[in-house]
Amino acid sequence: MSTAFLSNRVLGIEPSPSIAANALVTELRAQGRDIINFTVGEPDFDTPQHILAAASAAMHIGDTHYTATTGTLALRQAICHKLERDNGLAYGLDEVVAGCGGKHIIYHALAATLNLGDEVIVHTPYWVSYPDIARLNDATPVIIPGDETIGFKLSPEALEQAITPRSKWVILNTPNNPSGAVYSEVELLALAEVLRRHPHVLVMADEIYEQFVYGDTKHVSLTRLAPDLQSRTLIVNGASKGYAMTGWRLGFGAGPAWLIAAIGKLLSQTTTCPSSVSQAAAVAAFAGDQAPIAGMREVYQQRRDRIVELLRPINGLSFIPPDGAFYVFANVSGLMGKATENGEIIQSDTQLVAYLLKEHGLATVSGAAYGMSPYIRLSFASSLDVIEEGCRRLKEACQRLR
Ligand SMILES: Cc1ncc(COP(=O)(O)O)c(C=O)c1O
């Protein structure tokens, strides 16, 4: 098809690389290839039973109509309750908005605020969609290079340097996809100090992985520590990861009423409202029994401990054990310049990912997708058996490189 029909907007972005990597796995499996999938960006658990029951009940009592654009009253109450219970944050009903996933909220928040030439500050390694969503809304992503020696976290100095009069948003993601970094209270307070000096900058706090923190690590919301920033911070969160509900497409934003109203105005012209059934399910998720979530967290902890143990002895890889989310972001610089069995020299993480997939049936995502090379992202959102087999393949693949 001729690209002449397409908008500059769509021509200026790439398809989500993590979704593309996962789609390739599905395609190769359909061809009969045995692939271990370390690209997975979602929980492998089924949605807990009490959430399914709530959705089923909603369908049967006729909750099958359009709802208020920003979400039903029951859902907005449940979101406020969740923010109070888990994050110690007080939000009013007009300060929260439900959407079809956290991504949908991020898109609409940026679309509601960005003008041509505005800047959106993100730091590497970043979640793949932030820069392209900024571009889709006429803004320029300002990319701060990450630094492994400080745990891939944004430093106050780097933030200060990146802010210009055109800065509209800075995006903070903790726990982080793909690095697994979780910001401590001290680190968040230092960033808050910088943000205080720049009142023209909005803050997006993407907390979608908040339930997944390991060992003694605690997730804290920026605005819990810096309440004065609540009036210009949008928290993005949702049901996808923590409640194993990716397919239900239910996320939310919490922020100042003027921003929530603007996002709502836009949503009224795009999606009208999230699925009524998903909203009923999310009420049970956010306000109902939290015990299944604690159970899932324990399983992720075991998986995280196991993958760390299996990856440690692999020559050529180095990594910081993740404190949160369900990914290991491994440095593969020790493998660059080595030759495969076929004599091909591995010169980039993208090439390494292709080698692992083609020659060893192991699917991973390259650091390039997250703006930082040479790294690979390994997801451990799968059973211990899959983790064992994937790490066995990875070890063998690395050993064969000369
Ligand atoms: C960092 C981060 N933010 C937001 C999202 C969006 O999740 P969803 O749209 O399923 O709520 C994801 C999904 O992978 C993510 O990794």
GROMACS .gro file of C-alpha atoms and ligand atoms in nm:
model
  418
    1MET     CA    1   0.000   0.000   0.000
    2SER     CA    2   0.120   0.348  -0.077
    3THR     CA    3   0.251   0.539   0.221
    4ALA     CA    4   0.110   0.848   0.051
    5PHE     CA    5  -0.216   0.775   0.232
    6LEU     CA    6  -0.052   0.769   0.572
    7SER     CA    7  -0.008   1.054   0.816
    8ASN     CA    8   0.334   1.187   0.909
    9ARG     CA    9   0.223   1.107   1.259
   10VAL     CA   10   0.203   0.735   1.194
   11LEU     CA   11   0.505   0.731   0.962
   12GLY     CA   12   0.710   0.893   1.237
   13ILE     CA   13   0.676   0.606   1.486
   14GLU     CA   14   0.767   0.236   1.506
   15PRO     CA   15   0.539  -0.053   1.606
   16SER     CA   16   0.596  -0.144   1.972
   17PRO     CA   17   0.913  -0.362   1.962
   18SER     CA   18   0.815  -0.574   2.263
   19ILE     CA   19   0.478  -0.655   2.109
   20ALA     CA   20   0.657  -0.733   1.778
   21ALA     CA   21   0.902  -0.967   1.957
   22ASN     CA   22   0.615  -1.154   2.118
   23ALA     CA   23   0.427  -1.175   1.788
   24LEU     CA   24   0.734  -1.330   1.626
   25VAL     CA   25   0.736  -1.602   1.893
   26THR     CA   26   0.373  -1.684   1.816
   27GLU     CA   27   0.453  -1.700   1.444
   28LEU     CA   28   0.758  -1.925   1.489
   29ARG     CA   29   0.566  -2.158   1.720
   30ALA     CA   30   0.288  -2.182   1.463
   31GLN     CA   31   0.559  -2.302   1.220
   32GLY     CA   32   0.644  -2.577   1.467
   33ARG     CA   33   0.958  -2.423   1.621
   34ASP     CA   34   1.027  -2.495   1.987
   35ILE     CA   35   1.076  -2.149   2.139
   36ILE     CA   36   1.132  -2.048   2.499
   37ASN     CA   37   0.976  -1.706   2.538
   38PHE     CA   38   1.160  -1.459   2.756
   39THR     CA   39   0.991  -1.160   2.586
   40VAL     CA   40   0.666  -1.186   2.782
   41GLY     CA   41   0.550  -0.854   2.923
   42GLU     CA   42   0.255  -0.984   3.121
   43PRO     CA   43   0.175  -1.214   3.413
   44ASP     CA   44   0.124  -1.579   3.317
   45PHE     CA   45  -0.136  -1.618   3.592
   46ASP     CA   46  -0.507  -1.627   3.526
   47THR     CA   47  -0.716  -1.347   3.671
   48PRO     CA   48  -0.816  -1.436   4.031
   49GLN     CA   49  -1.154  -1.606   4.076
   50HIS     CA   50  -1.328  -1.333   4.278
   51ILE     CA   51  -1.256  -1.086   3.997
   52LEU     CA   52  -1.401  -1.324   3.737
   53ALA     CA   53  -1.709  -1.370   3.957
   54ALA     CA   54  -1.762  -0.994   3.978
   55ALA     CA   55  -1.738  -0.962   3.599
   56SER     CA   56  -1.979  -1.248   3.545
   57ALA     CA   57  -2.228  -1.103   3.793
   58ALA     CA   58  -2.205  -0.763   3.622
   59MET     CA   59  -2.287  -0.917   3.283
   60HIS     CA   60  -2.585  -1.099   3.425
   61ILE     CA   61  -2.740  -0.801   3.598
   62GLY     CA   62  -2.720  -0.592   3.283
   63ASP     CA   63  -2.402  -0.391   3.338
   64THR     CA   64  -2.357  -0.400   2.965
   65HIS     CA   65  -2.413  -0.038   2.871
   66TYR     CA   66  -2.201   0.269   2.824
   67THR     CA   67  -2.083   0.416   3.152
   68ALA     CA   68  -1.959   0.758   3.257
   69THR     CA   69  -1.653   0.841   3.043
   70THR     CA   70  -1.405   0.852   3.330
   71GLY     CA   71  -1.543   0.530   3.482
   72THR     CA   72  -1.839   0.422   3.694
   73LEU     CA   73  -1.881   0.578   4.036
   74ALA     CA   74  -1.808   0.236   4.192
   75LEU     CA   75  -1.483   0.208   3.999
   76ARG     CA   76  -1.366   0.558   4.079
   77GLN     CA   77  -1.445   0.493   4.446
   78ALA     CA   78  -1.246   0.167   4.428
   79ILE     CA   79  -0.950   0.348   4.269
   80CYS     CA   80  -0.956   0.616   4.542
   81HIS     CA   81  -0.976   0.339   4.804
   82LYS     CA   82  -0.680   0.158   4.648
   83LEU     CA   83  -0.469   0.476   4.639
   84GLU     CA   84  -0.546   0.538   5.005
   85ARG     CA   85  -0.484   0.177   5.114
   86ASP     CA   86  -0.172   0.099   4.911
   87ASN     CA   87  -0.012   0.438   4.859
   88GLY     CA   88  -0.137   0.651   5.149
   89LEU     CA   89  -0.271   0.907   4.900
   90ALA     CA   90  -0.599   1.099   4.913
   91TYR     CA   91  -0.771   1.161   4.579
   92GLY     CA   92  -1.124   1.284   4.512
   93LEU     CA   93  -1.363   1.125   4.264
   94ASP     CA   94  -1.292   1.400   4.012
   95GLU     CA   95  -0.918   1.335   4.040
   96VAL     CA   96  -0.919   0.982   3.899
   97VAL     CA   97  -0.997   0.850   3.553
   98ALA     CA   98  -1.025   0.494   3.421
   99GLY     CA   99  -0.912   0.402   3.071
  100CYS     CA  100  -0.849   0.099   2.852
  101GLY     CA  101  -0.512   0.021   3.012
  102GLY     CA  102  -0.233   0.233   3.151
  103LYS     CA  103  -0.104   0.289   2.798
  104HIS     CA  104  -0.436   0.446   2.701
  105ILE     CA  105  -0.414   0.684   2.997
  106ILE     CA  106  -0.055   0.778   2.909
  107TYR     CA  107  -0.157   0.846   2.549
  108HIS     CA  108  -0.455   1.060   2.647
  109ALA     CA  109  -0.265   1.251   2.915
  110LEU     CA  110   0.004   1.343   2.663
  111ALA     CA  111  -0.251   1.421   2.392
  112ALA     CA  112  -0.438   1.646   2.634
  113THR     CA  113  -0.133   1.855   2.719
  114LEU     CA  114   0.132   1.856   2.445
  115ASN     CA  115   0.179   2.112   2.172
  116LEU     CA  116   0.426   2.120   1.886
  117GLY     CA  117   0.778   2.166   2.018
  118ASP     CA  118   0.704   2.065   2.376
  119GLU     CA  119   0.955   1.830   2.533
  120VAL     CA  120   0.895   1.508   2.723
  121ILE     CA  121   1.186   1.391   2.937
  122VAL     CA  122   1.245   1.017   2.954
  123HIS     CA  123   1.556   0.833   3.056
  124THR     CA  124   1.701   0.510   2.928
  125PRO     CA  125   1.633   0.230   2.954
  126TYR     CA  126   1.274   0.347   2.896
  127TRP     CA  127   0.950   0.163   2.844
  128VAL     CA  128   0.929   0.130   2.466
  129SER     CA  129   0.614   0.335   2.419
  130TYR     CA  130   0.698   0.663   2.596
  131PRO     CA  131   0.904   0.832   2.321
  132ASP     CA  132   0.668   0.730   2.041
  133ILE     CA  133   0.357   0.842   2.231
  134ALA     CA  134   0.530   1.178   2.282
  135ARG     CA  135   0.612   1.194   1.907
  136LEU     CA  136   0.255   1.101   1.817
  137ASN     CA  137   0.148   1.412   2.002
  138ASP     CA  138   0.389   1.648   1.824
  139ALA     CA  139   0.636   1.662   2.111
  140THR     CA  140   1.008   1.594   2.118
  141PRO     CA  141   1.127   1.319   2.348
  142VAL     CA  142   1.437   1.433   2.537
  143ILE     CA  143   1.626   1.118   2.618
  144ILE     CA  144   1.856   1.113   2.921
  145PRO     CA  145   2.111   0.832   2.885
  146GLY     CA  146   2.090   0.580   3.168
  147ASP     CA  147   2.384   0.485   3.382
  148GLU     CA  148   2.421   0.126   3.497
  149THR     CA  149   2.666   0.227   3.771
  150ILE     CA  150   2.385   0.409   3.951
  151GLY     CA  151   2.136   0.127   3.897
  152PHE     CA  152   1.983   0.278   3.581
  153LYS     CA  153   1.812   0.543   3.789
  154LEU     CA  154   1.757   0.903   3.688
  155SER     CA  155   1.991   1.123   3.891
  156PRO     CA  156   1.881   1.468   4.015
  157GLU     CA  157   2.175   1.623   3.829
  158ALA     CA  158   2.078   1.463   3.497
  159LEU     CA  159   1.718   1.571   3.546
  160GLU     CA  160   1.819   1.928   3.627
  161GLN     CA  161   2.032   1.944   3.312
  162ALA     CA  162   1.757   1.808   3.087
  163ILE     CA  163   1.490   2.057   3.191
  164THR     CA  164   1.437   2.349   2.952
  165PRO     CA  165   1.162   2.611   2.921
  166ARG     CA  166   0.996   2.371   2.670
  167SER     CA  167   0.985   2.076   2.909
  168LYS     CA  168   0.623   1.974   2.963
  169TRP     CA  169   0.656   1.632   3.126
  170VAL     CA  170   0.912   1.414   3.292
  171ILE     CA  171   0.823   1.046   3.304
  172LEU     CA  172   0.936   0.839   3.602
  173ASN     CA  173   0.872   0.467   3.607
  174THR     CA  174   0.921   0.280   3.931
  175PRO     CA  175   0.941  -0.020   3.958
  176ASN     CA  176   1.101   0.006   3.619
  177ASN     CA  177   1.047  -0.185   3.298
  178PRO     CA  178   1.301  -0.301   3.176
  179SER     CA  179   1.570  -0.239   3.440
  180GLY     CA  180   1.385  -0.366   3.749
  181ALA     CA  181   1.509  -0.056   3.937
  182VAL     CA  182   1.294   0.068   4.224
  183TYR     CA  183   1.355   0.422   4.348
  184SER     CA  184   1.421   0.460   4.721
  185GLU     CA  185   1.266   0.736   4.932
  186VAL     CA  186   1.597   0.924   4.933
  187GLU     CA  187   1.622   0.908   4.553
  188LEU     CA  188   1.264   1.025   4.505
  189LEU     CA  189   1.310   1.311   4.750
  190ALA     CA  190   1.617   1.427   4.558
  191LEU     CA  191   1.421   1.427   4.231
  192ALA     CA  192   1.134   1.610   4.403
  193GLU     CA  193   1.379   1.879   4.510
  194VAL     CA  194   1.473   1.941   4.144
  195LEU     CA  195   1.110   1.934   4.030
  196ARG     CA  196   1.019   2.197   4.288
  197ARG     CA  197   1.253   2.437   4.115
  198HIS     CA  198   1.066   2.389   3.784
  199PRO     CA  199   0.695   2.444   3.840
  200HIS     CA  200   0.622   2.438   3.465
  201VAL     CA  201   0.699   2.065   3.444
  202LEU     CA  202   0.432   1.797   3.487
  203VAL     CA  203   0.533   1.461   3.632
  204MET     CA  204   0.407   1.127   3.511
  205ALA     CA  205   0.463   0.857   3.774
  206ASP     CA  206   0.413   0.521   3.606
  207GLU     CA  207   0.358   0.277   3.893
  208ILE     CA  208   0.209  -0.011   3.696
  209TYR     CA  209   0.453  -0.264   3.850
  210GLU     CA  210   0.405  -0.147   4.209
  211GLN     CA  211   0.301  -0.490   4.341
  212PHE     CA  212   0.622  -0.653   4.221
  213VAL     CA  213   0.900  -0.563   4.459
  214TYR     CA  214   1.142  -0.813   4.607
  215GLY     CA  215   1.328  -0.871   4.931
  216ASP     CA  216   1.315  -0.567   5.158
  217THR     CA  217   1.245  -0.327   4.872
  218LYS     CA  218   0.941  -0.104   4.915
  219HIS     CA  219   0.752   0.085   4.648
  220VAL     CA  220   0.675   0.445   4.747
  221SER     CA  221   0.481   0.697   4.543
  222LEU     CA  222   0.662   1.021   4.469
  223THR     CA  223   0.364   1.228   4.585
  224ARG     CA  224   0.348   1.045   4.918
  225LEU     CA  225   0.693   1.189   4.987
  226ALA     CA  226   0.634   1.521   4.813
  227PRO     CA  227   0.265   1.606   4.859
  228ASP     CA  228   0.328   1.952   4.713
  229LEU     CA  229   0.386   1.787   4.373
  230GLN     CA  230   0.045   1.615   4.371
  231SER     CA  231  -0.109   1.917   4.196
  232ARG     CA  232   0.110   1.851   3.885
  233THR     CA  233   0.166   1.477   3.899
  234LEU     CA  234  -0.029   1.211   3.715
  235ILE     CA  235  -0.001   0.864   3.865
  236VAL     CA  236  -0.052   0.592   3.605
  237ASN     CA  237  -0.146   0.248   3.726
  238GLY     CA  238  -0.398  -0.024   3.650
  239ALA     CA  239  -0.518  -0.379   3.677
  240SER     CA  240  -0.297  -0.531   3.405
  241LYS     CA  241   0.014  -0.643   3.589
  242GLY     CA  242  -0.068  -0.656   3.960
  243TYR     CA  243  -0.402  -0.833   3.915
  244ALA     CA  244  -0.307  -1.045   3.613
  245MET     CA  245  -0.565  -0.865   3.396
  246THR     CA  246  -0.379  -0.755   3.083
  247GLY     CA  247  -0.656  -0.864   2.848
  248TRP     CA  248  -0.928  -0.676   3.035
  249ARG     CA  249  -0.766  -0.345   2.936
  250LEU     CA  250  -0.826  -0.146   3.249
  251GLY     CA  251  -0.589   0.122   3.372
  252PHE     CA  252  -0.627   0.448   3.558
  253GLY     CA  253  -0.476   0.789   3.611
  254ALA     CA  254  -0.482   0.996   3.930
  255GLY     CA  255  -0.397   1.363   3.915
  256PRO     CA  256  -0.526   1.719   3.945
  257ALA     CA  257  -0.893   1.768   3.855
  258TRP     CA  258  -0.813   2.002   3.560
  259LEU     CA  259  -0.595   1.735   3.397
  260ILE     CA  260  -0.840   1.454   3.468
  261ALA     CA  261  -1.119   1.664   3.314
  262ALA     CA  262  -0.907   1.727   3.002
  263ILE     CA  263  -0.828   1.357   2.968
  264GLY     CA  264  -1.199   1.283   3.017
  265LYS     CA  265  -1.295   1.530   2.745
  266LEU     CA  266  -1.060   1.356   2.502
  267LEU     CA  267  -1.177   1.009   2.604
  268SER     CA  268  -1.537   1.114   2.541
  269GLN     CA  269  -1.436   1.163   2.176
  270THR     CA  270  -1.227   0.847   2.144
  271THR     CA  271  -1.335   0.545   2.350
  272THR     CA  272  -1.645   0.681   2.533
  273CYS     CA  273  -1.562   0.457   2.832
  274PRO     CA  274  -1.370   0.139   2.914
  275SER     CA  275  -1.567  -0.187   2.889
  276SER     CA  276  -1.841  -0.191   3.152
  277VAL     CA  277  -1.761  -0.553   3.239
  278SER     CA  278  -1.391  -0.480   3.282
  279GLN     CA  279  -1.481  -0.191   3.507
  280ALA     CA  280  -1.689  -0.419   3.732
  281ALA     CA  281  -1.399  -0.666   3.741
  282ALA     CA  282  -1.160  -0.387   3.836
  283VAL     CA  283  -1.382  -0.281   4.128
  284ALA     CA  284  -1.333  -0.633   4.270
  285ALA     CA  285  -0.961  -0.614   4.193
  286PHE     CA  286  -0.889  -0.277   4.353
  287ALA     CA  287  -1.134  -0.292   4.645
  288GLY     CA  288  -1.173  -0.669   4.698
  289ASP     CA  289  -0.960  -0.944   4.851
  290GLN     CA  290  -0.589  -0.869   4.806
  291ALA     CA  291  -0.471  -1.215   4.923
  292PRO     CA  292  -0.428  -1.362   4.569
  293ILE     CA  293  -0.201  -1.069   4.483
  294ALA     CA  294   0.027  -1.146   4.778
  295GLY     CA  295   0.034  -1.510   4.660
  296MET     CA  296   0.141  -1.408   4.310
  297ARG     CA  297   0.410  -1.180   4.450
  298GLU     CA  298   0.562  -1.472   4.641
  299VAL     CA  299   0.580  -1.679   4.324
  300TYR     CA  300   0.751  -1.391   4.138
  301GLN     CA  301   1.001  -1.362   4.421
  302GLN     CA  302   1.093  -1.732   4.378
  303ARG     CA  303   1.126  -1.687   4.003
  304ARG     CA  304   1.337  -1.379   4.042
  305ASP     CA  305   1.569  -1.554   4.287
  306ARG     CA  306   1.600  -1.855   4.055
  307ILE     CA  307   1.672  -1.661   3.737
  308VAL     CA  308   1.935  -1.453   3.917
  309GLU     CA  309   2.099  -1.775   4.038
  310LEU     CA  310   2.094  -1.933   3.692
  311LEU     CA  311   2.222  -1.623   3.508
  312ARG     CA  312   2.509  -1.547   3.745
  313PRO     CA  313   2.753  -1.811   3.616
  314ILE     CA  314   2.695  -1.728   3.247
  315ASN     CA  315   3.012  -1.583   3.095
  316GLY     CA  316   2.970  -1.264   2.897
  317LEU     CA  317   2.657  -1.150   3.085
  318SER     CA  318   2.642  -0.915   3.380
  319PHE     CA  319   2.339  -0.767   3.548
  320ILE     CA  320   2.200  -0.591   3.853
  321PRO     CA  321   1.950  -0.825   4.022
  322PRO     CA  322   1.611  -0.656   3.976
  323ASP     CA  323   1.443  -0.511   4.287
  324GLY     CA  324   1.110  -0.494   4.109
  325ALA     CA  325   0.897  -0.571   3.799
  326PHE     CA  326   0.962  -0.906   3.628
  327TYR     CA  327   1.260  -0.850   3.403
  328VAL     CA  328   1.637  -0.884   3.413
  329PHE     CA  329   1.814  -0.623   3.201
  330ALA     CA  330   2.144  -0.794   3.127
  331ASN     CA  331   2.456  -0.619   3.001
  332VAL     CA  332   2.591  -0.819   2.706
  333SER     CA  333   2.897  -0.610   2.621
  334GLY     CA  334   3.108  -0.916   2.708
  335LEU     CA  335   2.959  -1.096   2.407
  336MET     CA  336   3.014  -0.822   2.150
  337GLY     CA  337   3.276  -0.901   1.887
  338LYS     CA  338   3.243  -1.278   1.935
  339ALA     CA  339   3.173  -1.519   1.650
  340THR     CA  340   2.882  -1.763   1.619
  341GLU     CA  341   2.925  -2.122   1.497
  342ASN     CA  342   2.856  -1.989   1.146
  343GLY     CA  343   3.132  -1.732   1.171
  344GLU     CA  344   2.897  -1.436   1.206
  345ILE     CA  345   3.042  -1.166   1.432
  346ILE     CA  346   2.797  -1.037   1.694
  347GLN     CA  347   2.821  -0.660   1.683
  348SER     CA  348   2.497  -0.547   1.846
  349ASP     CA  349   2.236  -0.659   2.093
  350THR     CA  350   1.985  -0.681   1.807
  351GLN     CA  351   2.215  -0.928   1.633
  352LEU     CA  352   2.257  -1.124   1.956
  353VAL     CA  353   1.879  -1.144   1.999
  354ALA     CA  354   1.847  -1.279   1.642
  355TYR     CA  355   2.121  -1.538   1.711
  356LEU     CA  356   1.957  -1.654   2.035
  357LEU     CA  357   1.625  -1.693   1.860
  358LYS     CA  358   1.746  -1.852   1.537
  359GLU     CA  359   2.014  -2.084   1.667
  360HIS     CA  360   1.893  -2.160   2.020
  361GLY     CA  361   1.515  -2.109   2.022
  362LEU     CA  362   1.529  -1.841   2.292
  363ALA     CA  363   1.327  -1.521   2.245
  364THR     CA  364   1.447  -1.205   2.422
  365VAL     CA  365   1.418  -0.831   2.353
  366SER     CA  366   1.720  -0.620   2.263
  367GLY     CA  367   1.826  -0.324   2.475
  368ALA     CA  368   1.800  -0.113   2.159
  369ALA     CA  369   1.420  -0.129   2.198
  370TYR     CA  370   1.462   0.047   2.534
  371GLY     CA  371   1.712   0.299   2.406
  372MET     CA  372   2.016   0.137   2.569
  373SER     CA  373   2.269  -0.100   2.414
  374PRO     CA  374   2.419  -0.354   2.435
  375TYR     CA  375   2.167  -0.516   2.669
  376ILE     CA  376   1.896  -0.779   2.649
  377ARG     CA  377   1.575  -0.796   2.849
  378LEU     CA  378   1.481  -1.132   2.995
  379SER     CA  379   1.129  -1.170   3.136
  380PHE     CA  380   1.072  -1.409   3.422
  381ALA     CA  381   0.693  -1.394   3.408
  382SER     CA  382   0.685  -1.766   3.338
  383SER     CA  383   0.705  -2.098   3.524
  384LEU     CA  384   1.025  -2.218   3.690
  385ASP     CA  385   1.052  -2.492   3.424
  386VAL     CA  386   1.052  -2.233   3.146
  387ILE     CA  387   1.302  -2.019   3.336
  388GLU     CA  388   1.533  -2.322   3.382
  389GLU     CA  389   1.517  -2.422   3.017
  390GLY     CA  390   1.559  -2.063   2.892
  391CYS     CA  391   1.867  -2.011   3.107
  392ARG     CA  392   2.009  -2.346   2.993
  393ARG     CA  393   1.972  -2.234   2.631
  394LEU     CA  394   2.121  -1.895   2.705
  395LYS     CA  395   2.421  -2.050   2.877
  396GLU     CA  396   2.482  -2.287   2.588
  397ALA     CA  397   2.440  -2.007   2.333
  398CYS     CA  398   2.693  -1.790   2.516
  399GLN     CA  399   2.940  -2.079   2.553
  400ARG     CA  400   2.932  -2.143   2.180
  401LEU     CA  401   3.034  -1.789   2.097
  402ARG     CA  402   3.408  -1.767   2.039
  403LIG     C1  403   0.613   0.055   3.223
  403LIG     C2  404   0.480   0.024   3.167
  403LIG     N1  405   0.384   0.118   3.174
  403LIG     C3  406   0.261   0.097   3.125
  403LIG     C4  407   0.228  -0.022   3.065
  403LIG     C5  408   0.089  -0.036   3.010
  403LIG     O1  409   0.015  -0.141   3.061
  403LIG     P1  410  -0.139  -0.156   3.031
  403LIG     O2  411  -0.173  -0.069   2.915
  403LIG     O3  412  -0.163  -0.300   3.005
  403LIG     O4  413  -0.210  -0.109   3.156
  403LIG     C6  414   0.324  -0.123   3.054
  403LIG     C7  415   0.294  -0.250   2.983
  403LIG     O5  416   0.378  -0.325   2.944
  403LIG     C8  417   0.453  -0.100   3.107
  403LIG     O6  418   0.549  -0.193   3.100
   0.00000   0.00000   0.00000
